[in-house]
Short mmCIF file of C-alpha atoms in Angstrom, two decimals:
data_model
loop_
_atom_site.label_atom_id
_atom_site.label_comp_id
_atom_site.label_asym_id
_atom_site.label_seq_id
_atom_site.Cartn_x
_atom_site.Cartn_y
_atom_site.Cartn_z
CA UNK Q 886 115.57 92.55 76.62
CA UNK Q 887 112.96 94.64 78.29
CA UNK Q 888 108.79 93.90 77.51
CA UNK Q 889 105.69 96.10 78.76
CA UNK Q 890 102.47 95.62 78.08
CA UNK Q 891 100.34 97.94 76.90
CA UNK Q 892 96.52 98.52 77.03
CA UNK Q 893 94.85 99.03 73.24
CA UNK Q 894 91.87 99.51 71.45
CA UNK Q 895 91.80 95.51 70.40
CA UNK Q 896 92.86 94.60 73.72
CA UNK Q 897 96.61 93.85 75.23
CA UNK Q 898 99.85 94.00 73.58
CA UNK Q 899 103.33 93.13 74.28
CA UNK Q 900 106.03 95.79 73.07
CA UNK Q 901 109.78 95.55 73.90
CA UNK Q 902 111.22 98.44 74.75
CA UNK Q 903 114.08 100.26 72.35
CA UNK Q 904 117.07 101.66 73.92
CA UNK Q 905 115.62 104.64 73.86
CA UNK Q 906 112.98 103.48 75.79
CA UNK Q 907 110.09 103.42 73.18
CA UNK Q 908 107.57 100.57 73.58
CA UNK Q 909 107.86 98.57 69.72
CA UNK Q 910 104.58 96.27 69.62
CA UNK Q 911 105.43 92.68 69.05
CA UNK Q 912 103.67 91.70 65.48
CA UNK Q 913 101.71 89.35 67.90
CA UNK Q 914 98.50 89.42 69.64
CA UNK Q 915 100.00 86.35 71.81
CA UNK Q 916 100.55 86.74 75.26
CA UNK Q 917 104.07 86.24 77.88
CA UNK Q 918 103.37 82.98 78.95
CA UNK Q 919 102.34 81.53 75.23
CA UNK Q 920 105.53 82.86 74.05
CA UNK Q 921 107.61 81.91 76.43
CA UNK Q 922 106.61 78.23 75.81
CA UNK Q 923 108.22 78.21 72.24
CA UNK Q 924 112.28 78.72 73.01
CA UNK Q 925 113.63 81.50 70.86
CA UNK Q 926 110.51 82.62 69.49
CA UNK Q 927 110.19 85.96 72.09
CA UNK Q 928 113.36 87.11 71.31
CA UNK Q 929 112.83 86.25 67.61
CA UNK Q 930 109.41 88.71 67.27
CA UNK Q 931 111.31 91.02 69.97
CA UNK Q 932 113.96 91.57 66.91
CA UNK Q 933 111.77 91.53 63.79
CA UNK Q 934 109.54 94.18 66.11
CA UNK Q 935 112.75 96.37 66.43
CA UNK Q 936 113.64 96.08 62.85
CA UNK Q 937 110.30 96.49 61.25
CA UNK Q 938 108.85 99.33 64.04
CA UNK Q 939 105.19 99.51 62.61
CA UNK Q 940 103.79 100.32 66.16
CA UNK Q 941 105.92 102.36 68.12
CA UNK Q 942 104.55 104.17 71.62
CA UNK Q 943 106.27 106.36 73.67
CA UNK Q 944 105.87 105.27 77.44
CA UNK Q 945 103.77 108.50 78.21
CA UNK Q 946 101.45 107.81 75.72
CA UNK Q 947 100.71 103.88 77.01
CA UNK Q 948 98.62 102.52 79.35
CA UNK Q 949 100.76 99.92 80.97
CA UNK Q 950 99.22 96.38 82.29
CA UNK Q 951 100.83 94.22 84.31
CA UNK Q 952 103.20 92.40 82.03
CA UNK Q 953 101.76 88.95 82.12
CA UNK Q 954 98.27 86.99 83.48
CA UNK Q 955 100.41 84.43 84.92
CA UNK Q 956 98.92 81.12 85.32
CA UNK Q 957 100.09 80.31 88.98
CA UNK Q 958 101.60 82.38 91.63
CA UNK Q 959 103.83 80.83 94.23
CA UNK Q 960 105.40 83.71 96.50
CA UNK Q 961 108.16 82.48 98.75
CA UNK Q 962 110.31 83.76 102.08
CA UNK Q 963 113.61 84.12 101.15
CA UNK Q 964 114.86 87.19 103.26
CA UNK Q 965 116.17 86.59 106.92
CA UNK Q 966 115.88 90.17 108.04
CA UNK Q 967 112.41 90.85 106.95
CA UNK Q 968 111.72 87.04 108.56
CA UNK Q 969 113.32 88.13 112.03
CA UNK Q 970 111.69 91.16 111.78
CA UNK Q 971 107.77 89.63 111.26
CA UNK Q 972 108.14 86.93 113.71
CA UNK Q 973 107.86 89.79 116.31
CA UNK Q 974 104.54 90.95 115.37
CA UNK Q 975 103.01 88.01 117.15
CA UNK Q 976 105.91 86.98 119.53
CA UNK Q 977 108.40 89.86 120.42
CA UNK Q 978 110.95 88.06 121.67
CA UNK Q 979 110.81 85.28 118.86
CA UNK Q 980 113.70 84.74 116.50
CA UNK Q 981 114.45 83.17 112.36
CA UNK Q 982 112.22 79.70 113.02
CA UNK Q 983 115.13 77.20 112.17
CA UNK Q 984 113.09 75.74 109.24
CA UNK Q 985 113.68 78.88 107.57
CA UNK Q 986 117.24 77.54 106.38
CA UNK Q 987 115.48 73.55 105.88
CA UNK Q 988 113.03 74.64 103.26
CA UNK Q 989 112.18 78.27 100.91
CA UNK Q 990 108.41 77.59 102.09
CA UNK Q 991 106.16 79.25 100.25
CA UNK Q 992 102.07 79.57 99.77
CA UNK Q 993 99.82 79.85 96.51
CA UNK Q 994 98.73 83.24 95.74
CA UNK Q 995 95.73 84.12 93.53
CA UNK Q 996 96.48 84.64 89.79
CA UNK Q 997 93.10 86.68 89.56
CA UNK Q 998 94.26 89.34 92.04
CA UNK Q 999 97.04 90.59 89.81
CA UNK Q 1000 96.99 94.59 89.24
CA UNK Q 1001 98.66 96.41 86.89
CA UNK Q 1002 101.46 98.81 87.94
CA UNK Q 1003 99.31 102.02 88.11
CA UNK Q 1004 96.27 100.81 88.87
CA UNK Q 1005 93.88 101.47 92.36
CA UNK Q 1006 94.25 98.74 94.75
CA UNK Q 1007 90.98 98.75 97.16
CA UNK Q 1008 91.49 97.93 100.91
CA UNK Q 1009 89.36 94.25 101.25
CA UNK Q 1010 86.35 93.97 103.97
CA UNK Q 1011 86.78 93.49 107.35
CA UNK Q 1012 90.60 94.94 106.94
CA UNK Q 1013 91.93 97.92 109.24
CA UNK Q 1014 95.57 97.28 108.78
CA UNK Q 1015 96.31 97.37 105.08
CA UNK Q 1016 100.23 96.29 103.99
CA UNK Q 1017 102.53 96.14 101.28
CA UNK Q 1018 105.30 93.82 100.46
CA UNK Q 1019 108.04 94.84 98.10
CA UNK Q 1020 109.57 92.28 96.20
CA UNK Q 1021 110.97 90.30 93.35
CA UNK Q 1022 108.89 87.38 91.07
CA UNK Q 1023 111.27 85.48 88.67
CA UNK Q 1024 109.00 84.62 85.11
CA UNK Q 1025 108.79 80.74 85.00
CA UNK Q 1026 109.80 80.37 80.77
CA UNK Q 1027 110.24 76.34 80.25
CA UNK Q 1028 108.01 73.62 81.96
CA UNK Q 1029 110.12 70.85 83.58
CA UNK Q 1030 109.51 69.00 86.68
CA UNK Q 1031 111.83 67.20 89.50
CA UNK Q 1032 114.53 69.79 88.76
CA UNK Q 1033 118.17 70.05 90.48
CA UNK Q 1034 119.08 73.73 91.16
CA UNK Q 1035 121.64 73.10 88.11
CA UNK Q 1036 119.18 72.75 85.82
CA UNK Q 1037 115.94 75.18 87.67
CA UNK Q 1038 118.36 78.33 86.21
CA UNK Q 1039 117.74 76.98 82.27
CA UNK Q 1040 113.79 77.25 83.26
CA UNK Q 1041 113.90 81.25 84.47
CA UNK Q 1042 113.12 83.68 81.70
CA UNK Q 1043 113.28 86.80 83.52
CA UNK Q 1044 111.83 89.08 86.17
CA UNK Q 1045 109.24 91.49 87.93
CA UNK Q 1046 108.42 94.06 90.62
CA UNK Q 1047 105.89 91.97 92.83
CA UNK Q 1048 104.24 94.24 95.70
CA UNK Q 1049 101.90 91.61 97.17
CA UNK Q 1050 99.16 94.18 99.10
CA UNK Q 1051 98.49 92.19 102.56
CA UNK Q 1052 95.17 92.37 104.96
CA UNK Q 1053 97.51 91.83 108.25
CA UNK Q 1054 94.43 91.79 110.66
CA UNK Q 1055 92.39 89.03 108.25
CA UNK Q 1056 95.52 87.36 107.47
CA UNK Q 1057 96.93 86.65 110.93
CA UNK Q 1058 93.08 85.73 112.15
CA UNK Q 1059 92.68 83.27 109.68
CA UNK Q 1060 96.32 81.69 109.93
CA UNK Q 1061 95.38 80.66 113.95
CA UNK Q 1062 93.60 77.86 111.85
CA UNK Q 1063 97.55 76.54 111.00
CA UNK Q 1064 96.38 77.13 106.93
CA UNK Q 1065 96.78 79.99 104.76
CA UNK Q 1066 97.37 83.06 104.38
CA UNK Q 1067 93.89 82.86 101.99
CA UNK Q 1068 91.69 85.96 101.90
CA UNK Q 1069 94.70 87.99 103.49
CA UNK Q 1070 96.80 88.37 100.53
CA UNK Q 1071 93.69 87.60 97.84
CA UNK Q 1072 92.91 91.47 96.77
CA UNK Q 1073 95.63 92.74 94.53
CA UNK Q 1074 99.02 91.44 93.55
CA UNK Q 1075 100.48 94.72 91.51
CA UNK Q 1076 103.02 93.56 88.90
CA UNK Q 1077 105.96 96.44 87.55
CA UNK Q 1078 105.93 98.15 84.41
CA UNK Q 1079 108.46 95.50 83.22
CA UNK Q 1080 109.30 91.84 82.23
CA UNK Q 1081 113.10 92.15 82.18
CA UNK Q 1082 115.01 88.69 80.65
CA UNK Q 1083 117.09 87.16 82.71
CA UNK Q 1084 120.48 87.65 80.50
CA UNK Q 1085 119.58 91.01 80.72
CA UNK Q 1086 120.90 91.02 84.48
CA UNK Q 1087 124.02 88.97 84.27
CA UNK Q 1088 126.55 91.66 84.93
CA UNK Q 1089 124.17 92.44 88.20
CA UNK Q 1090 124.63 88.71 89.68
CA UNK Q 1091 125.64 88.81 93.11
CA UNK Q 1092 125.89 85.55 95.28
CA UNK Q 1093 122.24 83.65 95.45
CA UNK Q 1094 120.39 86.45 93.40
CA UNK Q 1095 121.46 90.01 91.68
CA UNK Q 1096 122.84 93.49 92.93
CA UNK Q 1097 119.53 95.43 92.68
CA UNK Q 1098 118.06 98.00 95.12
CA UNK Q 1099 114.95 97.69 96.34
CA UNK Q 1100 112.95 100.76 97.54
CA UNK Q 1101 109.23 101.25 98.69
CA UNK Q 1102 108.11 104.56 99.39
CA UNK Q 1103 104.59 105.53 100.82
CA UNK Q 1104 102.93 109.38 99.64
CA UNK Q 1105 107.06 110.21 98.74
CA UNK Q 1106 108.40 108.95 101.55
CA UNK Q 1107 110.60 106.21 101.71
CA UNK Q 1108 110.05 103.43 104.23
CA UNK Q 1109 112.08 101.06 103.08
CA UNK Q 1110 115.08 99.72 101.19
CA UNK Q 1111 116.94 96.65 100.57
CA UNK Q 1112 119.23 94.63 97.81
CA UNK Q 1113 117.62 91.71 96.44
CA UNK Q 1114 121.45 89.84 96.87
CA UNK Q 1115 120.46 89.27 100.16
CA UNK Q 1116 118.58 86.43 99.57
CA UNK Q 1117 118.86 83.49 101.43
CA UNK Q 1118 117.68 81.46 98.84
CA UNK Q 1119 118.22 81.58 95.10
CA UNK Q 1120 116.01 81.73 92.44
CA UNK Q 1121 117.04 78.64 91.30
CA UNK Q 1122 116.37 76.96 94.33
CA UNK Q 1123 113.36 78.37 94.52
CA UNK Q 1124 112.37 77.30 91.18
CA UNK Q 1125 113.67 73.48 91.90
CA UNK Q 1126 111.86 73.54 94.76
CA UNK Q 1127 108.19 74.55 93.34
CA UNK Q 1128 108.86 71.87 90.89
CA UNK Q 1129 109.73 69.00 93.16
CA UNK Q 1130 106.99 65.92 92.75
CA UNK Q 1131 105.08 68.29 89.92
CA UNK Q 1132 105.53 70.49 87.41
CA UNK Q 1133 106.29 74.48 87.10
CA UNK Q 1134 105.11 75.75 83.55
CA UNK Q 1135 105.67 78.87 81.25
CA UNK Q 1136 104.38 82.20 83.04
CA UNK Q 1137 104.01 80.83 86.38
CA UNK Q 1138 106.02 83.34 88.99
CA UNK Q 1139 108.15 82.77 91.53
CA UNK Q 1140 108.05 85.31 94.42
CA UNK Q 1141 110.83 85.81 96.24
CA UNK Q 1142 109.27 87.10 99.12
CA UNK Q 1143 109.73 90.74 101.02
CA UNK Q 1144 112.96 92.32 101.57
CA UNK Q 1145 114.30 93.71 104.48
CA UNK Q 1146 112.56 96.52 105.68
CA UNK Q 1147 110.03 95.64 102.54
CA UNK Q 1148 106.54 95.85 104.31
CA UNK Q 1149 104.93 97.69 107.32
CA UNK Q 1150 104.15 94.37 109.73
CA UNK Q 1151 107.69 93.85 109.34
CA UNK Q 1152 108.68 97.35 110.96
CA UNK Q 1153 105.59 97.13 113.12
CA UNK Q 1154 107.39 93.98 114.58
CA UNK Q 1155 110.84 95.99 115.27
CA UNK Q 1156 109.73 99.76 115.97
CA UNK Q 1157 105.90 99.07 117.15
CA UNK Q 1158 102.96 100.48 115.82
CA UNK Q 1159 104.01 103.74 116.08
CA UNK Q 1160 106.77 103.16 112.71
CA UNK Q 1161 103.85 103.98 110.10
CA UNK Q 1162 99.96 103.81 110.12
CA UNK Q 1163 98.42 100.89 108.12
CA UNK Q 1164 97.43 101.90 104.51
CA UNK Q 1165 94.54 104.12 104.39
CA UNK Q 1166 92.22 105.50 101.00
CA UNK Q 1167 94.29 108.03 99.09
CA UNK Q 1168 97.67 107.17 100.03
CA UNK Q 1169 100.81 106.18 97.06
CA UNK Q 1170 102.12 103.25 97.40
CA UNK Q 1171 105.98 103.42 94.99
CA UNK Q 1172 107.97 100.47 94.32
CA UNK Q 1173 110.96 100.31 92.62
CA UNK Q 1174 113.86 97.57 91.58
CA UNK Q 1175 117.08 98.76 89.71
CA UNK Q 1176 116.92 97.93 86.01
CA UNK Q 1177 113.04 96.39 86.79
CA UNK Q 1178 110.89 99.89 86.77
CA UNK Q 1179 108.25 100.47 89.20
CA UNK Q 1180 104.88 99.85 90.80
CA UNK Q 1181 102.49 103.06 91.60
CA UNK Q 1182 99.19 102.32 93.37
CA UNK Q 1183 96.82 104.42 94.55
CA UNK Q 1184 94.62 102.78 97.75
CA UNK Q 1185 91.30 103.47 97.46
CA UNK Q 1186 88.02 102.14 99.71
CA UNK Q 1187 86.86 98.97 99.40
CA UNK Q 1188 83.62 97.24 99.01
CA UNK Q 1189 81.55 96.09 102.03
CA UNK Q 1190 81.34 92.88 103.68
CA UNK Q 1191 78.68 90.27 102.97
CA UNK Q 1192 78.51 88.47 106.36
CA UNK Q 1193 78.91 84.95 106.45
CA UNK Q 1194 78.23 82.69 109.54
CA UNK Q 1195 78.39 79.13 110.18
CA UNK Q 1196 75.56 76.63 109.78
CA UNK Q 1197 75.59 75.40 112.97
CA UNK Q 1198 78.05 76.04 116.18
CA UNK Q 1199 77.99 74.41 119.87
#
């Protein structure tokens, strides 16, 4: 099945989408997450909705949020091309660190940055080269905890488009201190239109992930494209990973990281600076997965910086 979110007068609502494409409300005011905790009971409302259709909203008509507030976001590396091709950007002639094929390493991203799929995404302070990153979050749907891959794929409910916006100049200054990224990837995390289940993409299942193209496109023009089967690292693993020594819990997502040729830094590292400017105020950013719909931001200025110095320094 296939849920949006919609924006309405008494707030959000969840709607699964017809096969006609027609958003049915769910006869719930509950959100992803809270759903997903009950087994059964999504799909349950998700059928009564498309029996029933009380509220039905044609996609032009909706004002689409991102699908779910989730409650933690871990966004992971699981792409050896786009991981050859970053390294560069600080050390040219640097290759895949070998502890890319130990460990899917990830960081914590910041559940109050999510945007929804059309909204503005402002350029943070202090940031002069501005980045996307294309890629896919799997939808956390059952808590569990010390998890073998075997049993991680019974706790993934589904998917989303993830474009995780990225200050490359803050980000790379503040990772000299050997922590973050932090305030480099802390302005907007832009969720797709869609929360797609994850029996919904059986028949695309393709070695560690699925056979879906990934495109980005920047003011119509297309600057990258990938499949998200070439993963290094399945979802699963990814999932039995983020719950090893604690737990994972319904709504949290699961990044899987850019794809090949998914972000700018990436190309910056293999053409030079020359493949694309950085993100600048007024320019589209498109994202779109096969069978997962699409992001569409427009960037837009950013507020200034408060300056903040150090109590004391030798």
């Amino acid at each position: 099945m296939r849920f949006a979110r919609r924006s309405t007068a008494e707030g959000p609502r969840l709607a699964v989408l017809d096969d006609a494409g027609a958003l049915v409300d769910l006869p719930t005011t509950a959100e992803l997450p809270e759903l997903l905790a009950h087994d059964g009971r999504l799909h349950a409302l998700a059928d009564q909705a498309l029996r029933t259709r009380r509220t039905v909203t044609e996609p032009d008509a909706a004002r689409l949020l991102a699908p779910l507030q989730p409650p933690t976001i871990r966004d992971f590396s699981t792409f050896p091309e786009h991981t050859a091709g970053i390294v560069r950007t600080t050390d040219p002639g640097a290759g895949i660190p070998p502890e890319f094929w130990e460990i899917p390493t990830f960081y914590f991203s910041n559940p109050y940055a999510v945007t929804g799929p059309y909204d503005d995404v402002p350029i943070p302070p202090h940031c002069h080269r501005f980045d996307y990153e294309l890629e896919v979050a799997a939808v956390v749907g059952r808590a569990g905890r010390d998890l073998s891959v075997e049993e991680a794929a019974g706790h993934i409910a589904g998917f989303v488009i993830l474009n995780d916006y990225s200050a490359r100049d803050v980000q790379f200054h503040e990772m000299r201190l050997r922590l973050g990224p932090a305030k480099g990837k802390d302005t907007a995390t832009a969720l797709g239109t869609l929360f797609v289940t994850a029996d919904e993409l059986a028949s695309r299942r393709s070695g560690p992930s699925y056979d879906l193209t990934m495109r980005v496109s920047v003011n119509g023009v297309v600057l990258g494209e990938d499949s998200l089967h070439n993963m290094a690292w399945s979802f699963e693993a990814l999932a039995a990973y983020a719950a090893r020594a604690t737990w994972i819990r319904p709504g949290d997502l699961l990044g899987s990281g850019t794809c090949g040729s998914g972000c700018l830094a990436e190309m910056w590292g293999r053409h030079g600076d020359g493949f694309h400017p950085p993100l600048q105020p007024g320019d589209e950013v498109v994202t779109t997965v096969d069978v997962l719909g699409e992001t569409r931001n427009r960037i837009v200025a950013g507020p200034p910086a408060h300056e903040i110095s150090p109590w004391r320094r030798p």
